[in-house]
Steps between C-alpha positions, in 0.01 A plus 500: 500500500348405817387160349855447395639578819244233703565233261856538531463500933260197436823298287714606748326379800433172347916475421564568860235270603641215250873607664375453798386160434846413332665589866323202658192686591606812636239665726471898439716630787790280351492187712560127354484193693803407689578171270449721220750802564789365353306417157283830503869716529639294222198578298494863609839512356430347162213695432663841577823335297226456200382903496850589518602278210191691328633866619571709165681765665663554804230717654299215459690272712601722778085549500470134537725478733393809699093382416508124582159429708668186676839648675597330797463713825606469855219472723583818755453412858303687756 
């Protein structure tokens, strides 16, 4: 079971990272380069657009939606 459970962390790491790579780069606090912001939101779009499309149930598209690692935030001010 535990085996199971790294391997399947391990895959999932290595999607992120490959998402990550699709959004032009995106560092791991969520930042893009400036010239790149436009393309990396269109992106971030497409691929949440492609779970969604893959979503058997409803449940599993309100987690998708709920889940996704690569929301947009506001920055709060100090």
């Amino acid at each position: 079971m535990h085996n199971e459970q790294e391997l399947t962390w391990f895959q999932m790491n290595g999607l992120v990272e490959y998402w990550k790579s699709e959004l032009q780069g995106m560092s791991d606090d969520g930042w893009v380069r400036t010239e790149a912001f436009e393309d990396a939101i269109k992106k971030n779009m497409e691929l949440m657009q492609v779970l969604l499309d893959g979503s058997d149930t409803l449940e599993e598209e309100r987690c998708v939606q709920e889940q996704w690692p690569f929301q947009d935030h506001e920055e709060e001010a100090n």
